[in-house]
């Protein structure tokens, strides 16, 4: 039997007990807030300064110009013999260009990791500052970075610190919250101090002798097959510093791994996430752009497609295929955007959303956003039939002459809905329906047919 | 212009008012943050994020009662947390380790409802949190979210329907009878 509204309301009110279990905020919360506010202000200032400095350095650097460690003048040369046979980073001597600066390293080890919230992993509170180990410390491409580990029993936690080149230890700030790690796996920081300069820095710290790889995104072949795009890094003594393409959005993901081992997500520095991506205007064959919110397009093109395939939005040649109220009983709106991947394969993203307004302005809430498995290179986005099933509806884009979409199940028509200039949205038989969709023009001629797109991933 | 202590535009009297506000209301705000984020690890950071934003605008906030304004900031910031989470799921990031199981059936049921709430879009979730967990009226919820009462009503109906579907026909009544 289903729960009644009264049952649900009682269960919701009961959630207060869950919140009541939470310990009160720290007594110095106001002071922490002021400190964070000051750090953010300084970071913005530092970011602007770094952008000017790094622009002169990152000239004509493309995808993976790996900067090798070691050699005269290399900023991250390992100073100490490697710990041969080590299985955990915690036991490996400090590496990096500052490893020999004992005073600096000791000061970084003593840095406060910040107050863990009452809901943080409780073991984090057992990490004794006296046991902090700096496993990497160096200047890398306009930034000073350090990786610090701490132990709580057998559990290892890690935090990256970041500051401008030449920073004193107390000028470093955590690049992210401390996180539990599986010691023995490499740890990585992905930092974009100069978002617009064409480069970002990836620092990967593994065990001495490990072969390291990174993956910024996926690749689609011309046949539409998608695979993870792992690339090797030039590492010295288990540490690699590379210039890679910058994040395409704050949602970009970078994975690293020791060859053949499980991947680990890199920490994307806070200042990288803070830089907004620029909206790339899609082509608009159906004249729908004036009715389409920028935020939805940014989400589809930048946060979904560009981040997943690690390709700059402009190179995706986005096309706005449909926008409007979703079909049937859905109260949501939707946008269907297509992109052409570097191989020529094509795919589409359906974004279902609800607009809202609040005191800070207009916004939207994305409720569902599937991406379709790419189609092989060949016909353009507008010359194919795309059919994407959402939460309750199916959205179709076909040739511009399309006037009706028919839903076929085993060759039998089980539903139809009208299209405007070849695109529209209607009720789906179910959220998991996987039939075919046929598009007819106003005269009843079939102008396209395709199976419902499989969601990617 | 930043002064020696980095207090951009925050006068001394505002500092005192901000201190007093945090001391008086941060527990309430943290409770709301816990309910909005589901992920307990994000709640305090969400609270700090909201307070940092409020601190930077403190001189522009109605000094008589800053709480509704700060709560709005909190709710808005929570939406961005959830947006990020949904995207991470799309790109198949490994999920964070879930909290360990609780010992009692009531707590387990509470966690189940929290899991279901976590599946809702952030605005819909915020409506339900403010209406039922914060006990705000429809009008107060609309004001807090900057939307119409009609939107609050429709989001409430749809939110309850989604929760019903997510929770399924399981005996949640056991929890209610136990209390």
Coordinates of C-alpha atoms in Angstrom, one line a residue:
Chain A
X1 CA 0.0 0.0 0.0
X2 CA 1.3 3.5 -0.9
X3 CA 2.0 6.0 1.8
X4 CA -0.6 8.6 2.3
X5 CA 0.2 12.4 2.3
X6 CA -0.2 12.4 6.1
X7 CA 2.3 9.6 6.4
X8 CA 4.8 11.4 4.2
X9 CA 4.3 14.6 6.0
X10 CA 4.9 12.9 9.4
X11 CA 8.0 11.3 8.0
X12 CA 9.3 14.6 6.7
X13 CA 8.7 16.2 10.1
X14 CA 10.6 13.4 11.6
X15 CA 13.6 14.5 9.7
X16 CA 14.0 17.2 12.3
X17 CA 15.2 14.5 14.6
X18 CA 18.0 13.7 12.2
X19 CA 19.0 17.4 12.1
X20 CA 18.8 17.7 15.8
X21 CA 21.5 15.0 16.2
X22 CA 24.0 17.3 14.6
X23 CA 26.5 18.9 16.9
X24 CA 26.4 22.7 17.1
X25 CA 28.6 24.8 14.8
X26 CA 32.1 25.6 16.2
X27 CA 32.2 28.4 18.6
X28 CA 34.6 30.3 16.4
X29 CA 32.4 30.1 13.4
X30 CA 32.2 33.9 12.8
X31 CA 36.0 34.0 12.9
X32 CA 36.2 31.1 10.5
X33 CA 33.8 32.9 8.1
X34 CA 35.9 36.1 8.3
X35 CA 39.0 34.1 7.6
X36 CA 37.5 32.4 4.6
X37 CA 36.2 35.7 3.3
X38 CA 39.7 37.1 3.5
X39 CA 41.3 34.1 1.8
X40 CA 38.8 34.3 -1.0
X41 CA 39.5 37.9 -1.5
X42 CA 43.2 37.3 -1.5
X43 CA 42.8 34.4 -3.9
X44 CA 40.9 36.5 -6.3
X45 CA 43.7 39.0 -6.2
X46 CA 46.3 36.3 -6.6
X47 CA 44.4 34.8 -9.4
X48 CA 44.4 38.0 -11.3
X49 CA 48.1 38.4 -10.7
X50 CA 48.9 34.9 -11.7
X51 CA 46.9 35.2 -14.9
X52 CA 49.2 38.1 -16.0
X53 CA 52.3 36.2 -15.1
X54 CA 51.4 32.8 -16.5
X55 CA 50.1 34.2 -19.8
X56 CA 53.7 34.9 -20.7
X57 CA 54.7 31.3 -19.9
X58 CA 52.0 29.2 -21.4
X59 CA 52.5 30.2 -25.0
X60 CA 51.5 27.7 -27.6
X61 CA 51.2 24.9 -25.2
X62 CA 48.7 22.2 -26.3
X63 CA 47.2 19.2 -24.8
X64 CA 49.9 17.4 -22.9
X65 CA 53.2 19.1 -22.8
X66 CA 54.5 17.2 -19.9
X67 CA 57.2 18.9 -17.9
X68 CA 59.7 16.4 -16.8
X69 CA 61.0 16.4 -13.3
X70 CA 64.7 16.5 -12.8
X71 CA 67.5 18.3 -14.6
X72 CA 69.1 21.6 -14.0
X73 CA 66.7 24.3 -13.0
X74 CA 63.7 22.0 -13.0
X75 CA 61.4 23.4 -10.3
X76 CA 60.2 20.0 -9.0
X77 CA 63.4 18.0 -9.0
X78 CA 63.4 15.2 -6.5
X79 CA 65.9 16.0 -3.7
X80 CA 66.0 12.7 -1.9
X81 CA 66.6 9.1 -2.8
X82 CA 63.4 7.3 -3.6
X83 CA 62.0 4.8 -1.1
X84 CA 62.5 1.8 -3.2
X85 CA 59.7 -0.8 -2.7
X86 CA 57.5 1.6 -0.8
X87 CA 53.8 0.7 -0.8
X88 CA 52.4 3.8 0.8
X89 CA 53.0 7.4 0.1
X90 CA 53.1 8.2 3.8
X91 CA 56.4 6.5 4.1
X92 CA 58.1 8.1 1.1
X93 CA 60.5 11.0 1.6
X94 CA 59.4 14.4 0.6
X95 CA 59.8 15.0 -3.2
X96 CA 59.7 18.2 -5.2
X97 CA 61.8 21.3 -5.6
X98 CA 61.3 22.4 -1.9
X99 CA 62.0 19.0 -0.4
X100 CA 65.4 20.2 0.8
X101 CA 64.1 23.2 2.6
X102 CA 63.5 21.6 5.9
X103 CA 62.2 24.7 7.6
X104 CA 59.6 25.3 4.9
X105 CA 58.6 21.6 4.8
X106 CA 58.3 21.5 8.6
X107 CA 56.1 24.6 8.6
X108 CA 53.8 23.2 6.0
X109 CA 53.5 20.0 8.0
X110 CA 52.4 22.1 10.9
X111 CA 49.7 23.9 8.9
X112 CA 46.2 23.7 10.3
X113 CA 43.9 21.6 8.1
X114 CA 40.9 23.7 9.1
X115 CA 38.2 22.7 11.5
X116 CA 36.4 19.6 10.4
X117 CA 32.7 20.0 10.5
X118 CA 30.7 18.0 12.9
X119 CA 29.6 15.8 10.0
X120 CA 33.1 15.2 8.6
X121 CA 34.6 11.8 8.9
X122 CA 35.1 11.5 12.6
X123 CA 38.5 9.8 12.1
X124 CA 39.7 13.1 10.7
X125 CA 39.7 14.6 14.2
X126 CA 42.1 11.9 15.2
X127 CA 44.8 12.9 12.7
X128 CA 47.5 14.3 14.9
X129 CA 49.3 17.4 13.4
X130 CA 52.5 16.0 14.8
X131 CA 52.1 13.0 12.4
X132 CA 51.6 15.2 9.2
X133 CA 54.0 14.2 6.4
X134 CA 54.7 16.4 3.5
X135 CA 55.2 14.0 0.6
X136 CA 55.5 16.7 -2.1
X137 CA 56.5 20.3 -2.0
X138 CA 57.4 22.4 -5.0
X139 CA 56.9 25.3 -7.3
X140 CA 55.1 24.2 -10.3
X141 CA 54.2 26.5 -13.2
X142 CA 53.4 29.6 -11.3
X143 CA 52.0 28.0 -8.1
X144 CA 53.5 26.6 -4.9
X145 CA 52.0 23.3 -4.0
X146 CA 52.3 20.8 -1.2
X147 CA 50.7 17.5 -0.6
X148 CA 50.4 16.6 3.1
X149 CA 49.2 13.3 4.6
X150 CA 48.1 12.4 8.1
X151 CA 47.2 9.2 9.7
X152 CA 44.3 8.3 12.0
X153 CA 45.0 4.7 13.0
X154 CA 45.4 2.9 9.8
X155 CA 43.4 5.4 7.8
X156 CA 45.3 8.0 5.7
X157 CA 44.0 11.4 4.9
X158 CA 45.4 13.9 2.4
X159 CA 45.1 17.6 1.7
X160 CA 46.7 19.7 -1.0
X161 CA 47.9 23.2 -0.2
X162 CA 48.2 25.8 -2.8
X163 CA 49.6 29.3 -3.0
X164 CA 51.4 31.7 -5.3
X165 CA 54.9 30.9 -6.4
X166 CA 57.3 31.8 -3.5
X167 CA 54.6 31.7 -0.9
X168 CA 55.5 31.3 2.7
X169 CA 53.8 28.4 4.4
X170 CA 51.2 30.5 6.1
X171 CA 50.2 31.9 2.7
X172 CA 49.2 28.5 1.5
X173 CA 45.5 27.5 1.6
X174 CA 43.9 24.1 1.3
X175 CA 43.0 23.4 -2.4
X176 CA 40.1 21.3 -1.1
X177 CA 38.9 19.6 2.0
X178 CA 41.0 16.8 3.5
X179 CA 39.9 13.5 2.1
X180 CA 40.5 9.9 3.0
X181 CA 42.7 8.1 0.6
X182 CA 43.8 4.6 -0.2
X183 CA 47.4 5.0 0.5
X184 CA 49.4 3.5 -2.2
X185 CA 47.3 5.1 -4.9
X186 CA 48.6 8.3 -6.6
X187 CA 47.2 11.7 -5.5
X188 CA 46.7 14.5 -7.9
X189 CA 46.0 18.2 -8.0
X190 CA 44.5 19.9 -11.1
X191 CA 44.9 23.6 -10.9
X192 CA 44.1 26.3 -13.4
X193 CA 45.7 29.5 -12.2
X194 CA 45.2 31.1 -15.6
X195 CA 42.0 29.7 -17.0
X196 CA 42.1 31.7 -20.2
X197 CA 45.8 31.2 -20.9
X198 CA 45.3 27.8 -22.5
X199 CA 46.9 25.6 -19.9
X200 CA 46.4 24.2 -16.5
X201 CA 48.7 22.2 -14.2
X202 CA 48.3 18.6 -13.2
X203 CA 50.6 17.4 -10.3
X204 CA 50.5 13.7 -9.7
X205 CA 52.3 12.1 -6.8
X206 CA 52.7 8.4 -6.8
X207 CA 55.1 5.8 -5.5
X208 CA 58.7 6.0 -6.7
X209 CA 59.0 4.1 -10.0
X210 CA 55.4 4.1 -10.8
X211 CA 54.1 4.7 -14.4
X212 CA 51.4 7.3 -14.1
X213 CA 48.5 8.1 -16.4
X214 CA 45.7 10.6 -16.5
X215 CA 42.3 10.8 -18.1
X216 CA 40.6 14.2 -18.6
X217 CA 37.6 12.7 -20.5
X218 CA 36.2 10.3 -23.0
X219 CA 36.8 9.9 -26.7
X220 CA 34.3 8.9 -29.3
X221 CA 35.5 7.1 -32.5
X222 CA 34.0 7.9 -35.9
X223 CA 31.9 4.8 -35.4
X224 CA 30.4 6.3 -32.2
X225 CA 32.2 4.0 -29.8
X226 CA 33.1 5.7 -26.6
X227 CA 36.1 4.9 -24.5
X228 CA 38.1 6.4 -21.7
X229 CA 41.1 8.4 -23.0
X230 CA 44.0 7.6 -20.8
X231 CA 47.3 9.3 -21.5
X232 CA 50.7 8.5 -20.1
X233 CA 52.6 11.0 -18.0
X234 CA 56.3 11.5 -17.9
X235 CA 57.2 10.8 -14.3
X236 CA 60.4 11.0 -12.4
X237 CA 60.6 9.2 -9.1
X238 CA 56.9 8.8 -9.1
X239 CA 56.0 12.4 -9.5
X240 CA 54.7 14.0 -12.7
X241 CA 53.9 17.6 -13.4
X242 CA 52.2 18.3 -16.7
X243 CA 50.5 21.1 -18.5
X244 CA 47.2 19.9 -19.7
X245 CA 44.1 21.5 -21.2
X246 CA 42.3 23.6 -18.7
X247 CA 39.0 22.4 -17.3
X248 CA 36.2 23.0 -19.8
X249 CA 33.9 23.8 -16.9
X250 CA 33.8 23.7 -13.1
X251 CA 32.3 20.3 -13.5
X252 CA 35.2 18.8 -15.3
X253 CA 36.7 15.6 -13.9
X254 CA 40.3 14.5 -14.1
X255 CA 41.3 10.9 -13.1
X256 CA 44.8 9.6 -12.5
X257 CA 46.1 6.2 -11.9
X258 CA 49.2 4.1 -11.7
X259 CA 49.3 2.0 -14.8
X260 CA 46.9 -0.9 -14.5
X261 CA 45.5 0.3 -11.1
X262 CA 42.2 1.8 -10.1
X263 CA 41.7 5.4 -11.0
X264 CA 41.5 8.2 -8.4
X265 CA 39.9 11.7 -9.1
X266 CA 42.3 14.6 -8.9
X267 CA 41.4 17.5 -6.6
X268 CA 40.2 20.4 -8.8
X269 CA 41.5 23.5 -7.0
X270 CA 38.8 25.9 -5.8
X271 CA 40.1 28.7 -8.0
X272 CA 39.7 26.5 -11.1
X273 CA 36.1 25.8 -10.2
X274 CA 35.4 29.4 -9.6
X275 CA 36.2 30.5 -13.1
X276 CA 33.0 30.6 -15.1
X277 CA 33.0 29.1 -18.6
X278 CA 31.9 31.2 -21.5
X279 CA 28.7 30.2 -23.2
X280 CA 29.3 29.1 -26.8
X281 CA 26.3 30.0 -28.9
X282 CA 24.8 27.0 -30.7
X283 CA 23.6 27.1 -34.2
X284 CA 19.8 27.5 -34.3
X285 CA 18.2 25.9 -37.3
X286 CA 14.7 26.1 -35.8
X287 CA 14.8 29.6 -34.5
X288 CA 14.4 28.5 -30.8
X289 CA 17.3 30.4 -29.2
X290 CA 15.4 33.5 -28.1
X291 CA 13.2 31.2 -25.9
X292 CA 16.0 29.1 -24.5
X293 CA 17.7 30.1 -21.2
X294 CA 21.4 30.6 -21.3
X295 CA 21.9 28.5 -18.2
X296 CA 20.4 25.4 -19.8
X297 CA 22.6 25.7 -22.8
X298 CA 25.6 26.3 -20.6
X299 CA 24.7 23.2 -18.6
X300 CA 24.3 21.0 -21.7
X301 CA 27.2 22.2 -23.8
X302 CA 29.8 23.1 -21.1
X303 CA 28.9 21.1 -18.0
X304 CA 27.8 17.9 -19.8
X305 CA 29.3 17.5 -23.2
X306 CA 32.5 19.5 -22.9
X307 CA 33.3 18.1 -19.5
X308 CA 32.5 14.5 -20.4
X309 CA 34.5 14.5 -23.6
X310 CA 37.1 17.1 -22.4
X311 CA 36.7 19.1 -25.5
X312 CA 36.4 22.8 -25.6
X313 CA 32.8 23.8 -26.2
X314 CA 33.5 25.7 -29.5
X315 CA 35.0 22.5 -31.0
X316 CA 31.7 20.7 -30.3
X317 CA 29.8 22.8 -32.9
X318 CA 26.6 22.7 -30.8
X319 CA 23.2 22.9 -32.4
X320 CA 20.0 23.7 -30.6
X321 CA 17.6 21.1 -31.8
X322 CA 14.5 21.6 -29.7
X323 CA 13.2 23.6 -26.7
X324 CA 9.8 23.9 -25.0
X325 CA 7.5 22.4 -22.6
X326 CA 8.0 18.6 -22.3
X327 CA 5.1 16.6 -23.7
X328 CA 2.2 14.9 -21.9
X329 CA 1.7 15.5 -18.3
X330 CA 5.2 16.7 -17.5
X331 CA 5.2 20.2 -15.9
X332 CA 8.9 20.6 -16.8
X333 CA 10.6 22.3 -19.7
X334 CA 13.3 20.7 -21.9
X335 CA 16.1 21.5 -24.2
X336 CA 17.7 19.2 -26.7
X337 CA 21.2 20.1 -27.8
X338 CA 23.3 18.3 -30.3
X339 CA 27.1 18.3 -30.6
X340 CA 29.6 17.0 -33.2
X341 CA 32.6 15.4 -31.6
X342 CA 36.1 15.7 -33.0
X343 CA 35.8 12.3 -34.8
X344 CA 32.7 13.4 -36.6
X345 CA 30.4 11.3 -34.4
X346 CA 27.4 13.1 -33.1
X347 CA 25.3 13.0 -29.9
X348 CA 22.6 14.9 -28.1
X349 CA 21.8 16.0 -24.6
X350 CA 18.3 16.3 -23.2
X351 CA 18.0 18.7 -20.3
X352 CA 14.8 18.6 -18.3
X353 CA 14.5 21.6 -16.0
X354 CA 12.2 23.9 -14.0
X355 CA 12.7 27.6 -14.0
X356 CA 12.5 29.6 -10.8
X357 CA 13.2 33.1 -9.5
X358 CA 14.7 34.1 -6.2
X359 CA 16.1 37.2 -4.7
X360 CA 19.4 36.6 -6.5
X361 CA 17.7 36.5 -9.9
X362 CA 16.4 33.9 -12.4
X363 CA 17.6 30.4 -12.2
X364 CA 16.7 26.9 -13.1
X365 CA 16.8 23.5 -11.5
X366 CA 17.9 20.6 -13.7
X367 CA 16.0 17.5 -12.8
X368 CA 17.2 15.1 -15.5
X369 CA 19.9 15.3 -18.2
X370 CA 20.6 12.2 -20.2
X371 CA 23.2 12.2 -22.9
X372 CA 22.7 9.8 -25.9
X373 CA 25.2 7.3 -27.1
X374 CA 26.9 8.9 -30.1
X375 CA 25.9 8.1 -33.6
X376 CA 28.6 7.3 -36.2
X377 CA 30.0 10.1 -38.3
X378 CA 28.1 10.8 -41.5
X379 CA 24.7 12.5 -41.5
X380 CA 24.6 15.8 -39.7
X381 CA 22.6 16.3 -36.5
X382 CA 19.6 17.6 -38.4
X383 CA 19.6 14.8 -40.9
X384 CA 19.1 12.1 -38.3
X385 CA 16.2 11.1 -36.1
X386 CA 17.1 11.5 -32.4
X387 CA 14.7 10.1 -29.8
X388 CA 15.6 10.6 -26.2
X389 CA 13.4 9.2 -23.3
X390 CA 13.3 11.5 -20.3
X391 CA 11.6 11.0 -16.9
X392 CA 8.1 10.7 -18.4
X393 CA 8.4 11.9 -21.9
X394 CA 10.2 11.3 -25.2
X395 CA 11.8 14.1 -27.2
X396 CA 12.4 13.8 -30.9
X397 CA 14.4 15.7 -33.5
X398 CA 14.4 14.8 -37.1
X399 CA 14.6 16.4 -40.5
X400 CA 13.0 19.9 -40.7
X401 CA 10.2 18.6 -42.8
X402 CA 9.0 16.2 -40.1
X403 CA 5.4 16.8 -38.9
X404 CA 4.6 13.7 -36.8
X405 CA 6.5 11.3 -34.7
X406 CA 5.2 7.7 -34.4
X407 CA 6.3 5.5 -31.6
X408 CA 6.8 1.9 -32.8
X409 CA 6.9 -1.2 -30.6
X410 CA 7.7 -4.3 -32.6
X411 CA 6.6 -2.5 -35.8
X412 CA 3.3 -1.6 -34.3
X413 CA 2.4 2.1 -33.8
X414 CA 1.6 2.6 -30.1
X415 CA 1.6 6.4 -30.0
X416 CA 2.2 9.6 -32.0
X417 CA 2.5 13.3 -31.4
X418 CA 3.0 16.4 -33.6
X419 CA 6.4 17.9 -34.4
X420 CA 7.1 21.5 -35.2
X421 CA 9.8 21.8 -38.0
X422 CA 10.8 18.3 -37.3
X423 CA 11.0 18.4 -33.5
X424 CA 8.8 17.9 -30.5
X425 CA 8.1 16.1 -27.2
X426 CA 5.4 13.7 -26.2
X427 CA 4.4 11.0 -23.7
X428 CA 6.8 8.1 -23.4
X429 CA 5.3 4.6 -22.7
X430 CA 7.7 4.4 -19.8
X431 CA 11.0 5.8 -18.6
X432 CA 12.8 2.7 -19.8
X433 CA 11.0 2.3 -23.2
X434 CA 13.3 1.3 -26.0
X435 CA 11.2 1.1 -29.2
X436 CA 11.7 2.9 -32.5
X437 CA 10.6 6.3 -33.6
X438 CA 9.4 7.1 -37.2
X439 CA 9.1 10.7 -38.5
X440 CA 6.6 11.5 -41.2
X441 CA 6.2 14.8 -43.1
X442 CA 2.9 16.6 -43.5
X443 CA 2.0 14.5 -46.5
X444 CA 2.5 11.3 -44.5
X445 CA 5.8 10.3 -46.1
X446 CA 8.4 8.7 -43.9
X447 CA 11.4 11.1 -43.6
X448 CA 13.4 9.3 -41.0
X449 CA 13.3 6.4 -38.4
X450 CA 15.6 5.4 -35.6
X451 CA 15.6 3.5 -32.4
X452 CA 15.4 5.4 -29.1
X453 CA 18.9 6.5 -28.1
X454 CA 20.6 4.5 -25.4
X455 CA 21.8 6.8 -22.6
X456 CA 25.5 7.1 -22.4
X457 CA 27.3 5.7 -19.3
Chain B
X1 CA 39.1 48.9 -0.4
X2 CA 40.5 46.2 1.9
X3 CA 41.7 47.5 5.3
X4 CA 44.5 46.0 7.4
X5 CA 42.3 43.1 8.5
X6 CA 40.9 42.3 5.2
X7 CA 37.5 43.4 6.1
X8 CA 36.2 44.7 2.8
X9 CA 33.6 47.3 3.6
X10 CA 32.6 45.8 6.9
X11 CA 32.4 48.4 9.6
X12 CA 33.1 47.7 13.2
X13 CA 29.5 47.9 14.2
X14 CA 28.6 45.5 11.5
X15 CA 31.3 43.1 12.8
X16 CA 29.6 43.1 16.2
X17 CA 26.2 42.6 14.6
X18 CA 27.5 39.8 12.5
X19 CA 29.1 38.1 15.5
X20 CA 25.8 38.3 17.4
X21 CA 23.9 37.0 14.5
X22 CA 26.2 34.0 14.0
X23 CA 26.0 33.2 17.7
X24 CA 22.3 33.4 17.8
X25 CA 21.2 31.8 14.6
X26 CA 24.0 29.5 13.3
X27 CA 22.5 26.5 15.0
X28 CA 19.2 27.0 13.2
X29 CA 21.0 27.6 9.9
X30 CA 23.1 24.5 10.3
X31 CA 20.0 22.4 11.0
X32 CA 18.5 23.7 7.8
X33 CA 21.7 23.0 5.9
X34 CA 21.8 19.4 7.1
X35 CA 18.2 18.9 5.9
X36 CA 18.9 20.6 2.6
X37 CA 22.1 18.8 1.7
X38 CA 21.5 15.3 3.0
X39 CA 25.2 14.8 2.8
X40 CA 26.1 15.7 6.3
X41 CA 29.7 16.4 5.3
X42 CA 28.6 19.3 3.2
X43 CA 26.3 20.9 5.7
X44 CA 28.8 23.0 7.6
X45 CA 30.6 24.0 4.5
X46 CA 27.3 25.1 3.0
X47 CA 26.6 27.1 6.2
X48 CA 30.0 28.7 5.9
X49 CA 29.5 29.4 2.2
X50 CA 26.2 31.2 3.0
X51 CA 27.7 33.1 5.9
X52 CA 30.7 34.2 3.8
X53 CA 28.3 35.6 1.2
X54 CA 26.2 37.3 3.8
X55 CA 29.3 38.7 5.4
X56 CA 30.4 40.4 2.2
X57 CA 27.0 42.0 1.9
X58 CA 26.3 42.6 5.5
X59 CA 26.0 46.4 5.3
X60 CA 23.2 45.9 2.8
X61 CA 21.2 43.5 4.8
X62 CA 18.2 44.5 6.8
X63 CA 19.7 44.8 10.3
X64 CA 16.4 44.2 12.0
X65 CA 16.3 40.6 11.0
X66 CA 18.9 39.2 8.7
X67 CA 17.8 35.6 9.2
X68 CA 15.4 35.3 6.2
X69 CA 18.0 36.8 3.9
X70 CA 20.8 34.5 5.0
X71 CA 18.4 31.5 4.8
X72 CA 17.7 32.5 1.2
X73 CA 21.4 32.5 0.5
X74 CA 21.7 29.1 2.1
X75 CA 18.9 27.6 0.1
X76 CA 20.3 29.0 -3.1
X77 CA 23.8 27.7 -2.3
X78 CA 22.3 24.3 -1.6
X79 CA 20.9 24.2 -5.1
X80 CA 24.3 24.5 -6.5
X81 CA 25.6 21.8 -4.3
X82 CA 23.0 19.5 -5.7
X83 CA 23.6 20.5 -9.2
X84 CA 27.2 19.6 -8.9
X85 CA 26.4 16.2 -7.4
X86 CA 24.0 15.3 -10.2
X87 CA 26.6 16.1 -12.8
X88 CA 29.2 14.0 -11.0
X89 CA 26.8 11.1 -11.1
X90 CA 26.4 11.6 -14.8
X91 CA 30.1 11.2 -15.4
X92 CA 30.2 8.2 -13.1
X93 CA 32.4 9.4 -10.4
X94 CA 32.9 6.8 -7.7
X95 CA 30.4 7.4 -5.0
X96 CA 31.5 8.6 -1.6
X97 CA 31.5 6.0 1.2
X98 CA 28.0 6.0 2.7
X99 CA 27.5 6.4 6.4
X100 CA 27.4 3.2 8.3
X101 CA 24.0 1.6 9.1
X102 CA 22.2 2.7 12.2
X103 CA 21.1 0.4 14.9
X104 CA 17.5 1.2 15.2
X105 CA 14.6 0.8 12.8
X106 CA 13.4 4.3 13.4
X107 CA 16.8 5.8 12.4
X108 CA 17.0 3.5 9.4
X109 CA 13.6 4.7 8.3
X110 CA 14.7 8.3 8.8
X111 CA 17.7 7.7 6.6
X112 CA 15.5 6.1 4.0
X113 CA 13.4 9.2 3.8
X114 CA 16.6 11.3 3.7
X115 CA 17.8 9.2 0.8
X116 CA 14.5 9.7 -1.0
X117 CA 14.6 13.4 -0.4
X118 CA 18.1 13.4 -1.9
X119 CA 16.6 12.2 -5.2
X120 CA 14.4 15.3 -5.5
X121 CA 15.4 18.3 -7.5
X122 CA 16.8 20.9 -5.1
X123 CA 14.0 23.4 -5.3
X124 CA 11.4 20.8 -4.7
X125 CA 13.4 19.4 -1.9
X126 CA 13.8 22.9 -0.4
X127 CA 10.0 23.4 -0.5
X128 CA 9.4 20.2 1.4
X129 CA 12.2 21.0 3.9
X130 CA 10.9 24.5 4.6
X131 CA 7.3 23.4 4.7
X132 CA 7.5 20.3 6.9
X133 CA 10.9 20.2 8.5
X134 CA 11.1 23.9 9.2
X135 CA 7.3 24.3 9.7
X136 CA 7.0 27.4 7.5
X137 CA 3.7 28.4 6.1
X138 CA 3.1 28.3 2.3
X139 CA 3.5 32.1 2.3
X140 CA 6.7 32.0 4.3
X141 CA 8.1 29.3 2.2
X142 CA 7.3 31.3 -0.9
X143 CA 9.0 34.3 0.5
X144 CA 12.1 32.3 1.5
X145 CA 12.4 30.8 -1.9
X146 CA 11.4 34.0 -3.8
X147 CA 8.6 32.2 -5.7
X148 CA 4.8 32.3 -5.6
X149 CA 2.6 30.5 -3.2
X150 CA 1.1 28.7 -6.2
X151 CA 4.6 27.4 -7.0
X152 CA 5.0 26.2 -3.4
X153 CA 1.7 24.3 -3.6
X154 CA 2.5 22.7 -6.9
X155 CA 6.0 21.7 -5.8
X156 CA 4.6 20.3 -2.6
X157 CA 2.1 18.1 -4.4
X158 CA 4.7 16.9 -6.9
X159 CA 7.3 16.4 -4.2
X160 CA 5.0 14.2 -2.1
X161 CA 4.1 12.2 -5.2
X162 CA 7.7 11.7 -6.0
X163 CA 8.5 10.7 -2.5
X164 CA 5.7 8.2 -2.5
X165 CA 7.0 6.6 -5.7
X166 CA 10.5 6.5 -4.4
X167 CA 9.6 5.1 -1.0
X168 CA 7.3 2.5 -2.5
X169 CA 4.7 0.4 -0.6
X170 CA 7.0 -0.2 2.4
X171 CA 5.7 -0.2 6.0
X172 CA 6.8 3.3 7.0
X173 CA 3.8 3.2 9.3
X174 CA 5.8 1.2 11.8
X175 CA 7.9 4.3 12.4
X176 CA 4.8 6.4 13.0
X177 CA 3.3 3.9 15.3
X178 CA 6.4 3.7 17.4
X179 CA 6.5 7.4 18.2

